[in-house]
Short mmCIF file of C-alpha atoms and ligand atoms in Angstrom, two decimals:
data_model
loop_
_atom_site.label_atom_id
_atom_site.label_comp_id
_atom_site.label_asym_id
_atom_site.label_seq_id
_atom_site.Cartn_x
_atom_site.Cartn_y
_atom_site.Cartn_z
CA UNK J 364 -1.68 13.60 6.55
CA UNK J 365 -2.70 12.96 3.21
CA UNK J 366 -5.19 10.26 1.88
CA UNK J 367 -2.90 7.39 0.98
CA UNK J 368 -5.08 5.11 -0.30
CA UNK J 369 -5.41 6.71 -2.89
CA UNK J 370 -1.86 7.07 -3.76
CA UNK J 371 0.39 4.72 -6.05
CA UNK J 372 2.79 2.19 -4.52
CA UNK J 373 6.38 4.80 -4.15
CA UNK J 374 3.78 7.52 -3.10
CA UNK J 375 2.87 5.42 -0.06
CA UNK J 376 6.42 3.88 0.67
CA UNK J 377 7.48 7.89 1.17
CA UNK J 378 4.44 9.19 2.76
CA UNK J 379 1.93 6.51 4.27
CA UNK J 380 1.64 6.84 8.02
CA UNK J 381 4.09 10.50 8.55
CA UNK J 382 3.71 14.21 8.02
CA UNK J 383 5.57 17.02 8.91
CA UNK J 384 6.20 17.06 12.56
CA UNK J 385 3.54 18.43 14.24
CA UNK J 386 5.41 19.87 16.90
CA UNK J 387 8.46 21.49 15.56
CA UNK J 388 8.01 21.13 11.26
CA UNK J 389 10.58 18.91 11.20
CA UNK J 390 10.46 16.73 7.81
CA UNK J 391 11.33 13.53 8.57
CA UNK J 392 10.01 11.33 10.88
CA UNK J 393 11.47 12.32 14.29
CA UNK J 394 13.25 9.23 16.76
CA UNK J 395 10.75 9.12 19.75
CA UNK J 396 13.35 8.47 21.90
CA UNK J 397 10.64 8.55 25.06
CA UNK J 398 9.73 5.95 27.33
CA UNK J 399 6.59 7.22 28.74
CA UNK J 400 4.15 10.23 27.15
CA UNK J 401 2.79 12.78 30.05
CA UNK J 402 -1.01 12.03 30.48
CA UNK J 403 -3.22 15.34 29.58
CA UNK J 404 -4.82 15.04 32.82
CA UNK J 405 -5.78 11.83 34.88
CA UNK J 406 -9.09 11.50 33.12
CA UNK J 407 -7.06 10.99 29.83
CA UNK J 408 -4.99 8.80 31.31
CA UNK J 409 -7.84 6.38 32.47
CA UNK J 410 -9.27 6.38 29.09
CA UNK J 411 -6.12 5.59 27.18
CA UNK J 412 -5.62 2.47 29.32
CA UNK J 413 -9.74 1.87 28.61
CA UNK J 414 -9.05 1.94 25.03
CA UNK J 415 -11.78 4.38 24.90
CA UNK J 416 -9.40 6.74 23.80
CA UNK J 417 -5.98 6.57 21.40
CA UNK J 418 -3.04 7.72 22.48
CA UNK J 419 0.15 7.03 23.87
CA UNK J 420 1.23 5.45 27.30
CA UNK J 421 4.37 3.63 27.54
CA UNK J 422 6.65 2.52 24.45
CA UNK J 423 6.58 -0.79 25.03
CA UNK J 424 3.20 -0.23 23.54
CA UNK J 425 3.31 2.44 21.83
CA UNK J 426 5.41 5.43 19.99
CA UNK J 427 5.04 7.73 17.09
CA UNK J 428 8.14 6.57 15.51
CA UNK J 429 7.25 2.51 15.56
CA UNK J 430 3.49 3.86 15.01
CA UNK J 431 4.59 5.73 11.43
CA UNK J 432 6.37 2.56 10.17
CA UNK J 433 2.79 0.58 11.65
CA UNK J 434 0.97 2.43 9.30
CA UNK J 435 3.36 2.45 6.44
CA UNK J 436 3.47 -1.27 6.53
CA UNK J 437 0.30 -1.56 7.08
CA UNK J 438 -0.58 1.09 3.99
CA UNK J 439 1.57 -1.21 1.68
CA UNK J 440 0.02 -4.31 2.46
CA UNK J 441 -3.04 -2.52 1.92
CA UNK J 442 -4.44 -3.62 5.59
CA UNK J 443 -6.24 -2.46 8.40
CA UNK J 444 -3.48 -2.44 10.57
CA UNK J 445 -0.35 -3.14 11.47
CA UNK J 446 2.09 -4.10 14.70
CA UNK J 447 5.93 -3.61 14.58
CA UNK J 448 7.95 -5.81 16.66
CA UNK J 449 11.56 -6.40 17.64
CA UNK J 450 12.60 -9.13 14.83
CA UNK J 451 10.72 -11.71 12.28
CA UNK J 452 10.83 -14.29 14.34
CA UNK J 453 8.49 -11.97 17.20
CA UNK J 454 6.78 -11.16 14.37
CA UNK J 455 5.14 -14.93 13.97
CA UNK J 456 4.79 -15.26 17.48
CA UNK J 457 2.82 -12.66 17.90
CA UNK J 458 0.84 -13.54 14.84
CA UNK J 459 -0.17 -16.99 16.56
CA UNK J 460 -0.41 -16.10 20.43
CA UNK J 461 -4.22 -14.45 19.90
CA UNK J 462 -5.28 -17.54 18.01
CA UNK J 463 -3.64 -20.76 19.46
CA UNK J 464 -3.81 -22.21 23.07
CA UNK J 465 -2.70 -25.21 24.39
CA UNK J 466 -3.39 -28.31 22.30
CA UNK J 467 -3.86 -26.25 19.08
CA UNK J 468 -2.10 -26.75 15.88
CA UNK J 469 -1.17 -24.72 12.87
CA UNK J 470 -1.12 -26.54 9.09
CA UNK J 471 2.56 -24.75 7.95
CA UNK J 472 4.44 -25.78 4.56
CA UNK J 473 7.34 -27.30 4.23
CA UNK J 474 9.13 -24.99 2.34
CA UNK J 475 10.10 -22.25 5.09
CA UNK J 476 12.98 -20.32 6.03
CA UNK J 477 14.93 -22.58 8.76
CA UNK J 478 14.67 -20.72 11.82
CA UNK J 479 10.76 -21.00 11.39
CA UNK J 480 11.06 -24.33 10.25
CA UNK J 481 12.41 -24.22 14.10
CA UNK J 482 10.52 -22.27 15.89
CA UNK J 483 7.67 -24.33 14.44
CA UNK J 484 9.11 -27.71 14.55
CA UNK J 485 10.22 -27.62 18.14
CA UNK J 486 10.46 -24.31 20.39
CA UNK J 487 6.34 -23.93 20.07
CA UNK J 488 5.62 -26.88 21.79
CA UNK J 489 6.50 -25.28 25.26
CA UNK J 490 3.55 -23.65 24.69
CA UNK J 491 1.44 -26.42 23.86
CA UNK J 492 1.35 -25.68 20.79
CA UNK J 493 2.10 -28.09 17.29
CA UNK J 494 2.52 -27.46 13.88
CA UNK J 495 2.08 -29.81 10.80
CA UNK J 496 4.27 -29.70 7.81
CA UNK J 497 2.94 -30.21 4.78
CA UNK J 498 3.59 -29.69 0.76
CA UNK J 499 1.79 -26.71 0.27
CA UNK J 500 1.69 -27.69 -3.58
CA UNK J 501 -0.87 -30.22 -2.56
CA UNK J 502 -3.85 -28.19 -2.00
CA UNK J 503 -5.74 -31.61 -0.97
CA UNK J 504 -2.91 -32.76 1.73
CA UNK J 505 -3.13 -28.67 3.51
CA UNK J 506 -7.15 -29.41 3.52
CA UNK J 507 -6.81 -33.08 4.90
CA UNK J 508 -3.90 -31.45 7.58
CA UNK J 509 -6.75 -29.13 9.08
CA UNK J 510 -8.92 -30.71 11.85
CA UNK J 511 -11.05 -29.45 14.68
CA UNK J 512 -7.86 -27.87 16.72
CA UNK J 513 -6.02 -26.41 13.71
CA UNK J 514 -5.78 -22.06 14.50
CA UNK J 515 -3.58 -20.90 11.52
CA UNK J 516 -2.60 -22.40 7.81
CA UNK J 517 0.88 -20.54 7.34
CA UNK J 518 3.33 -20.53 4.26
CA UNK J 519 5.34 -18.08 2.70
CA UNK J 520 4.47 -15.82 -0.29
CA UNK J 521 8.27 -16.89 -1.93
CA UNK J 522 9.88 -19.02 -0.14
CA UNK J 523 12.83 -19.24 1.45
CA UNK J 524 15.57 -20.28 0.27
CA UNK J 525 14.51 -21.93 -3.25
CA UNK J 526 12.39 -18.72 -4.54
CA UNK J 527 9.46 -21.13 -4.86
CA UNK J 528 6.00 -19.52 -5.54
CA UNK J 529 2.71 -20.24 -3.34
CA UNK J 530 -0.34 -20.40 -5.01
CA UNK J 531 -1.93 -18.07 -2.38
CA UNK J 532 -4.99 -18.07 -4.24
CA UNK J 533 -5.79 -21.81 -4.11
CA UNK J 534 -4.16 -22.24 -0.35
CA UNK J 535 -6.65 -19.04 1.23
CA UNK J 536 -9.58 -21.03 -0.42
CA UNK J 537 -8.75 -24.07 1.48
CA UNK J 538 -8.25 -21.90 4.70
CA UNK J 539 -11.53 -19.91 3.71
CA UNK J 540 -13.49 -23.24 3.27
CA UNK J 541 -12.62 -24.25 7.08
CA UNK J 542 -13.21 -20.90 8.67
CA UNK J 543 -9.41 -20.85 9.83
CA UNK J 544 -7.02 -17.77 9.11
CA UNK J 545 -3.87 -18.04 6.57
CA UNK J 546 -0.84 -16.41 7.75
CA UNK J 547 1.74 -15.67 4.69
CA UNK J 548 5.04 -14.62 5.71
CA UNK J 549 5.61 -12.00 2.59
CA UNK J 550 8.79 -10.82 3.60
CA UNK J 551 10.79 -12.23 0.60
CA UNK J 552 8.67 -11.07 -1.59
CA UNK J 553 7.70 -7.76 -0.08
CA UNK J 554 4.22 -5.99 -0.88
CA UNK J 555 6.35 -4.55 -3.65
CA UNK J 556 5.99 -7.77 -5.80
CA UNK J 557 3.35 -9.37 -3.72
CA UNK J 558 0.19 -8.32 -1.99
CA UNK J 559 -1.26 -11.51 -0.04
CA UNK J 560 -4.34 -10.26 1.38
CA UNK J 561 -5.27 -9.65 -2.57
CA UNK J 562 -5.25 -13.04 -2.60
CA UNK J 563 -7.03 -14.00 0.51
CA UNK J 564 -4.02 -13.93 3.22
CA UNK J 565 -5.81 -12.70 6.78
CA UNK J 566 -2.48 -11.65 8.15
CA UNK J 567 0.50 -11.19 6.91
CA UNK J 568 4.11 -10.94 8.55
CA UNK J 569 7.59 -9.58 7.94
CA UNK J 570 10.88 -9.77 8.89
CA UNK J 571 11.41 -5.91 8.68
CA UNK J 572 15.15 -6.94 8.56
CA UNK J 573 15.53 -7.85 5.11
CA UNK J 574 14.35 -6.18 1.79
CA UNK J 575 11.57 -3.36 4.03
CA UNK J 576 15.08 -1.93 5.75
CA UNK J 577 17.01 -2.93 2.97
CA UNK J 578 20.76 -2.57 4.10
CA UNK J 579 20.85 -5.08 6.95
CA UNK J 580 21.34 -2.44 9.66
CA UNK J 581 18.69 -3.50 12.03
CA UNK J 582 16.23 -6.29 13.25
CA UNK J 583 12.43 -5.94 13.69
CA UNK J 584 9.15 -7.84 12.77
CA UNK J 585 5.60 -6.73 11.53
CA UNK J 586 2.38 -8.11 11.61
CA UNK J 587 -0.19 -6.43 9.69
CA UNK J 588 -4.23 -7.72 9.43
CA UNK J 589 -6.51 -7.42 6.42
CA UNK J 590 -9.13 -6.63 9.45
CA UNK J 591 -11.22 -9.11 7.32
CA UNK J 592 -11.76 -11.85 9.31
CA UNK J 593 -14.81 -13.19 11.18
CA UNK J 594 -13.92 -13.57 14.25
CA UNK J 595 -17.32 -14.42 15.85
CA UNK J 596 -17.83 -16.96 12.98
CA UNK J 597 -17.29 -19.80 15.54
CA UNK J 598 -15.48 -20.45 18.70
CA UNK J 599 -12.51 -21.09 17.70
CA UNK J 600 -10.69 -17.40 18.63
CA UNK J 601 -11.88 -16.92 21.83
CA UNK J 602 -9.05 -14.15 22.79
CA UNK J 603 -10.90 -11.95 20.09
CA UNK J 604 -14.92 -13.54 19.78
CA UNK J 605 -15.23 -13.63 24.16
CA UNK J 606 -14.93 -11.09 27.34
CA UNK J 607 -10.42 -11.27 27.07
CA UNK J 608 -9.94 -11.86 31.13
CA UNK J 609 -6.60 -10.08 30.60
CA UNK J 610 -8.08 -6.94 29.22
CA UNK J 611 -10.76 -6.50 31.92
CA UNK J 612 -13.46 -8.75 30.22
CA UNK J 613 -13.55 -6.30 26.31
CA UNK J 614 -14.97 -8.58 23.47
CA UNK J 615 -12.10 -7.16 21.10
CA UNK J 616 -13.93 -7.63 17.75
CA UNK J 617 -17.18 -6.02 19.44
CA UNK J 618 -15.27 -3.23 20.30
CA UNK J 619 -12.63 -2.77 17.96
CA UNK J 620 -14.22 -4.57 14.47
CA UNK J 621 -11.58 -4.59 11.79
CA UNK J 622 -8.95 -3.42 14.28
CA UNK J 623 -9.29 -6.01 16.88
CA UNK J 624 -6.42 -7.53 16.33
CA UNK J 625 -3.97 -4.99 15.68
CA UNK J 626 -5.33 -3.42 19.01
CA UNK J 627 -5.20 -7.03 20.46
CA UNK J 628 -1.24 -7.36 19.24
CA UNK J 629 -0.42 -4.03 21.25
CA UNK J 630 -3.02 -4.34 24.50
CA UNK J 631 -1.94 -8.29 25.07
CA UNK J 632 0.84 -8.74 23.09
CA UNK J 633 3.02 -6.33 23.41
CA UNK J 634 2.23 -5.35 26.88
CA UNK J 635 2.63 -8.85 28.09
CA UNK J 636 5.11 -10.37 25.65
CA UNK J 637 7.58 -7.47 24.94
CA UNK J 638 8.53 -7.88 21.99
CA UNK J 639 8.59 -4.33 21.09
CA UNK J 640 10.29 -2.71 18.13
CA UNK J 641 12.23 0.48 19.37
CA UNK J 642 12.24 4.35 17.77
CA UNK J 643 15.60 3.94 16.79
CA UNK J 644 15.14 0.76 14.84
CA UNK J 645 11.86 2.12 13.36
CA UNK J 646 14.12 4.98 12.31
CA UNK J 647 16.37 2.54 10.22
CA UNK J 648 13.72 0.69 8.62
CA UNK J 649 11.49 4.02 7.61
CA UNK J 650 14.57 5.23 6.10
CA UNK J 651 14.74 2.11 4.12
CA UNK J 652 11.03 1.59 2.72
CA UNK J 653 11.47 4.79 1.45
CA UNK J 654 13.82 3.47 -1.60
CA UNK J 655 11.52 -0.40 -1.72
CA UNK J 656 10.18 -0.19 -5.13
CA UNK J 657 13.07 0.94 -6.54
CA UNK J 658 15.32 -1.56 -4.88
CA UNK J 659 13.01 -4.23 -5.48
CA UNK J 660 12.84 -3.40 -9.34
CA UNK J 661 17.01 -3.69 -9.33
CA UNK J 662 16.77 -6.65 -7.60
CA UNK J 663 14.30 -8.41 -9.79
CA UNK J 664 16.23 -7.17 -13.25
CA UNK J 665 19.43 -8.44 -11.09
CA UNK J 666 18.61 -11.56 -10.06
CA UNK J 667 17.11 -12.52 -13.98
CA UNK J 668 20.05 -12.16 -15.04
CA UNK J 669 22.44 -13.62 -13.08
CA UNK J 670 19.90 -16.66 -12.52
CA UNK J 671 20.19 -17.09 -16.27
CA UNK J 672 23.81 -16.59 -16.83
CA UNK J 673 24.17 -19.73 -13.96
CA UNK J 674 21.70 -21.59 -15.33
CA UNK J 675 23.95 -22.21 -18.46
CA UNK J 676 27.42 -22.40 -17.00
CA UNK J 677 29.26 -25.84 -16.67
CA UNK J 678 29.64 -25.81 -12.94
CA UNK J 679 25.76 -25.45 -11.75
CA UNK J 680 23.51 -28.21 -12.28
CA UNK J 681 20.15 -26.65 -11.51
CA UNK J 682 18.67 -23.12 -10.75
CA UNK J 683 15.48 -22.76 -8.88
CA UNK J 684 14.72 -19.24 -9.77
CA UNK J 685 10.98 -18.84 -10.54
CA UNK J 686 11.61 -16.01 -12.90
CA UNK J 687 13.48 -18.18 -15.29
CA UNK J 688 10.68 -20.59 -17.74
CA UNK J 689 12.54 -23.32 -16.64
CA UNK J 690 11.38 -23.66 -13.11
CA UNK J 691 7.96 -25.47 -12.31
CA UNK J 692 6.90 -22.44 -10.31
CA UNK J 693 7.19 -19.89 -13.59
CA UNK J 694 3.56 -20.63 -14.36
CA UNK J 695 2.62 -18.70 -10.70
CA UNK J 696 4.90 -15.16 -10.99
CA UNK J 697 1.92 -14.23 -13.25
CA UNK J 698 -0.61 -13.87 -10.91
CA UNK J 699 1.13 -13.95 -7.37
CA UNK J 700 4.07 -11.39 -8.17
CA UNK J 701 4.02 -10.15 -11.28
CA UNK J 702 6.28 -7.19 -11.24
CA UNK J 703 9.33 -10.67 -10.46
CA UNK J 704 9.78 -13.48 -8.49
CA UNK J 705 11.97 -11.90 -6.35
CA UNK J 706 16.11 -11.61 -5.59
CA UNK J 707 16.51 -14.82 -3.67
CA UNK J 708 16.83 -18.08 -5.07
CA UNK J 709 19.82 -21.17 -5.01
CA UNK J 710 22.04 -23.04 -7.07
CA UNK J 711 23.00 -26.88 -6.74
CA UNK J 712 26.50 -27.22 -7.92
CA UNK J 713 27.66 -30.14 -10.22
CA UNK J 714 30.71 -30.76 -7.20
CA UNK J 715 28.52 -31.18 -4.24
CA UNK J 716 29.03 -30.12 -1.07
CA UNK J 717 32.51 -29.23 -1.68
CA UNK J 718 32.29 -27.42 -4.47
CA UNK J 719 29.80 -25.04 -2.32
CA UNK J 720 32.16 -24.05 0.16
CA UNK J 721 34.44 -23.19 -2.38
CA UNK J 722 32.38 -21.05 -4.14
CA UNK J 723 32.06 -19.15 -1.57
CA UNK J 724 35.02 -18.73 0.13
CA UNK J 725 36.42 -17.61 -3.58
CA UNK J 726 33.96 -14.78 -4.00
CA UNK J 727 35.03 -11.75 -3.33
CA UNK J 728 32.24 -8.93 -4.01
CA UNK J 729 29.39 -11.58 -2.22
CA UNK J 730 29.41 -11.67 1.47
CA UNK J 731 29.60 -14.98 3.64
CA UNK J 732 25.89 -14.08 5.74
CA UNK J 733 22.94 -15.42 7.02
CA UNK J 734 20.90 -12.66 6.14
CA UNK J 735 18.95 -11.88 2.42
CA UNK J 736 17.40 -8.68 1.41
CA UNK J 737 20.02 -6.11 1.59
CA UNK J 738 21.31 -4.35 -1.17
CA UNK J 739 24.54 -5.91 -1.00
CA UNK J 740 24.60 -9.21 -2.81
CA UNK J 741 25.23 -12.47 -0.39
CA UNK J 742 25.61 -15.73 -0.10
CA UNK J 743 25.23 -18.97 2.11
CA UNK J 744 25.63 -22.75 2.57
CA UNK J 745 21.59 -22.82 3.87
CA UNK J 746 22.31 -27.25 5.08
CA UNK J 747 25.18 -26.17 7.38
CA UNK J 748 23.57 -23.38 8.47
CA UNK J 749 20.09 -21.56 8.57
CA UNK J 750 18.79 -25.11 8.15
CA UNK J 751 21.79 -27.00 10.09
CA UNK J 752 18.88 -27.97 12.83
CA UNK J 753 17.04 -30.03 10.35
CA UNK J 754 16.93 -33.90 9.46
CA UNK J 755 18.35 -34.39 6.19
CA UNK J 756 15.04 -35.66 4.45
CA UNK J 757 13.52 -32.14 5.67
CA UNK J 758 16.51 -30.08 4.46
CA UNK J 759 15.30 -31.63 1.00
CA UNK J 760 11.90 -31.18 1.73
CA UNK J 761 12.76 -27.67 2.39
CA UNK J 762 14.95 -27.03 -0.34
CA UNK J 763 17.99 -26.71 1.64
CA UNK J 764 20.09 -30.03 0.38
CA UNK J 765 23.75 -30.46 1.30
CA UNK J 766 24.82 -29.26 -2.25
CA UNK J 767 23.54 -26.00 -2.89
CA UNK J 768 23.86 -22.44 -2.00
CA UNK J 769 21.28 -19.86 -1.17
CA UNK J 770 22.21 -16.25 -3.36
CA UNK J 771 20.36 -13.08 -2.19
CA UNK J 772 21.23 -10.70 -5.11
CA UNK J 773 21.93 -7.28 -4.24
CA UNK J 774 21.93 -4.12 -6.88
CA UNK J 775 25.40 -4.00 -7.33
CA UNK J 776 26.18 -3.71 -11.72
CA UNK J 777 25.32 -7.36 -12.88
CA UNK J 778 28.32 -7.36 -15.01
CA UNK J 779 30.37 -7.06 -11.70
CA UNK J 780 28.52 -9.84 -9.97
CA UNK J 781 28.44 -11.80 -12.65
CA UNK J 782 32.37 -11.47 -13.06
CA UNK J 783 32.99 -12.19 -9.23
CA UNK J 784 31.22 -15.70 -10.02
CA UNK J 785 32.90 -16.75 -13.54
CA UNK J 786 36.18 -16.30 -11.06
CA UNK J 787 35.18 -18.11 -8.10
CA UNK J 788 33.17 -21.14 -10.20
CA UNK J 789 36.35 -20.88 -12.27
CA UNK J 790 38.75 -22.06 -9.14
C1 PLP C 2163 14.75 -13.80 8.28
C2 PLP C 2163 13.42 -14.38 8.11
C3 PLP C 2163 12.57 -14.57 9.20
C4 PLP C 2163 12.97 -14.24 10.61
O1 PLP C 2163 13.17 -12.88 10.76
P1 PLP C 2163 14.17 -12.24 11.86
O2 PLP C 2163 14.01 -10.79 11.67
O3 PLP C 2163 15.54 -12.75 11.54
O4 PLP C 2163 13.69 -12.74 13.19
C5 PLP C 2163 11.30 -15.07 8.96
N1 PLP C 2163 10.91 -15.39 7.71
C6 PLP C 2163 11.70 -15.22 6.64
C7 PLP C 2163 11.20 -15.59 5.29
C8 PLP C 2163 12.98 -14.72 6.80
O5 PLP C 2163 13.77 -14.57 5.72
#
């Protein structure tokens, strides 16, 4: 394996975390397609499950296909690790279980894709667990939010579905301040356009489904750790800081420093959730990384564009990319994303509601999804939809009102995009 930290971003999205296969030369990445690994004698075996020793054991822990991706992610995001999981939404779950316990809160913006909006708003409280929404543009109202019980600050690097910036910068410094981790959920930006632990994130987390795979074949989640947080600060992370009673009593960031974590995600998580991402999905998504900055660069010159070419044509009232000077969030692609703000962003349409749905049902080259991040361009109706769960003043709040459309921009010709909507607007 070569040094990739040294390497440049497309060096690392072909080679971080893989070699030639050590067994057989093969080039690419094999598919693991094992459950279990046969121990090297029983000795080995009762280290690997001591942690005093890595290695493999069973694949709902761990397996050298997942494990590549791990490090690839990982090596993009320019962490110290890095756990692969079986969708997004596992992802943030698995983010939060080492840090929250009953009666403990997370401070989470209100700008969010949907289902987290969800999985926030309501399905975490069976855990005990709460979250409080806030405007993340407030930097005084997420620093009021935090109190004594408060685990996690979370927000996303671009949000879904609007394309609006975070000001990572000024968010992690509020986080910082109160000795509490920030969580950014990068994966509409990708590490591509957007590196959050640069600007202070602790851990960040993907839905490997969209723009990392690329070509919406497969599901899976990552959560990777800058492996720069204090855990011992205070006692506030007790899973990591104190003796873990499910792991036989190890003090995690004792034994595992910047890795304690990571190895926490795969030794509790993983074994005891099961959330685990499998060889063959790995497979999908490796194959996909290796074309990110290239995709990502089409996407970007794509979705400038088309973004401009909406924002003057009769039928749209407002566009809310944050590559166009227009939007308020402009000011931000400077410093948080600078190679673009992205491919995902929506439109309001002068006709309302109506006027959505026939937008879309009149395009013919953009596909009727609720997915983003593939390199086919799509579109949806986020209000009756990804965000149907939501009250309407929170649809608003998270950019998801009754009369506009979310567009993912793919990397089809622009010219032939842009022709599919003069037609369809045109109806
Ligand atoms: C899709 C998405 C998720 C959830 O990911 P799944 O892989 O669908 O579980 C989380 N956050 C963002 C920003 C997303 O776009």
């Amino acid at each position: 394996m070569t040094d990739a930290a040294k390497h440049g971003f497309t060096t690392k999205q072909l080679h971080a975390g893989a070699a030639p296969d050590p067994a057989t030369g093969a080039r690419n990445t094999p598919i693991y397609q094992s459950t279990a690994y046969v121990f090297k004698s029983p000795e080995h075996a009762a280290n690997l499950f001591a942690l005093k020793e890595v290695g493999y054991i069973y694949s709902r822990l761990t397996n050298p296909t997942v494990g590549a991706l791990q490090e690839r992610i990982a090596a993009l995001e320019g962490g110290a690790g890095a756990v692969c999981c079986s969708s997004g939404h596992a992802a943030q779950i698995l983010a939060l279980f080492p840090l929250m316990g009953p009666g403990k809160n997370i401070v989470a913006s209100t700008r969010l894709y949907g289902g987290t909006l969800t999985q926030f708003s309501q399905t975490i409280k069976r855990f005990g667990w709460s979250a409080k929404f806030v405007d993340f543009d407030d930097t005084q109202a997420v620093a009021d939010a935090i109190d004594d019980d408060t685990r996690a600050v979370f927000c996303e690097s671009i949000a879904n579905p609007g394309g609006y910036i975070t000001d990572l910068d000024a968010i992690s410094a509020v986080s910082d301040k109160a000795g509490i981790p920030l969580i950014v959920d990068n994966t509409t930006a990708t590490p591509y356009l957007c590196n959050p632990i640069d600007h202070g994130a602790t851990l960040v987390v993907h839905s490997t489904t969209k723009y990392l795979t690329g070509n919406g074949s497969v599901t899976g989640g990552c959560v990777v750790d800058s492996g720069k947080f204090d855990w011992m600060a205070s006692d506030k992370f007790p899973s990591l800081s104190q003796p873990e009673p499910a792991y036989h009593g190890l003090i995690f960031a004792e034994a595992l420093g910047p890795m304690a974590f990571t190895f926490h995600g795969i030794a509790i998580g993983l074994r005891d959730l099961g959330m685990t991402m499998n060889p063959q999905g790995a497979h999908y998504t490796l194959m996909g990384i290796e074309t990110l900055s290239l995709r990502m660069r089409e996407h970007v010159k794509n979705a400038q564009i088309i973004s401009a070419w909406l924002e003057n044509h009769d039928a749209v009232e407002a566009v809310t990319y944050a590559g166009l000077p227009s939007s308020p969030y402009h000011s931000r692609v400077a410093k948080i994303c600078p190679k673009g703000a992205g491919g995902l962003f929506t439109i309001q349409l002068k006709g309302g509601h109506d006027a959505c749905v026939k937008l879309i049902e009149n395009l013919e080259l953009f596909s009727h999804v609720a997915n983003l991040g593939d390199a086919k361009s799509l579109i949806i109706h986020p209000a009756s939809t990804t965000h149907s769960q939501l009250s309407d003043a929170e649809k608003i709040a998270a950019g998801a009102a009754p009369n506009l459309v979310r567009i993912s921009i793919g990397i089809e010709d622009s010219d032939d995009l842009i022709a599919d909507l003069e037609q369809a607007l045109s109806k």
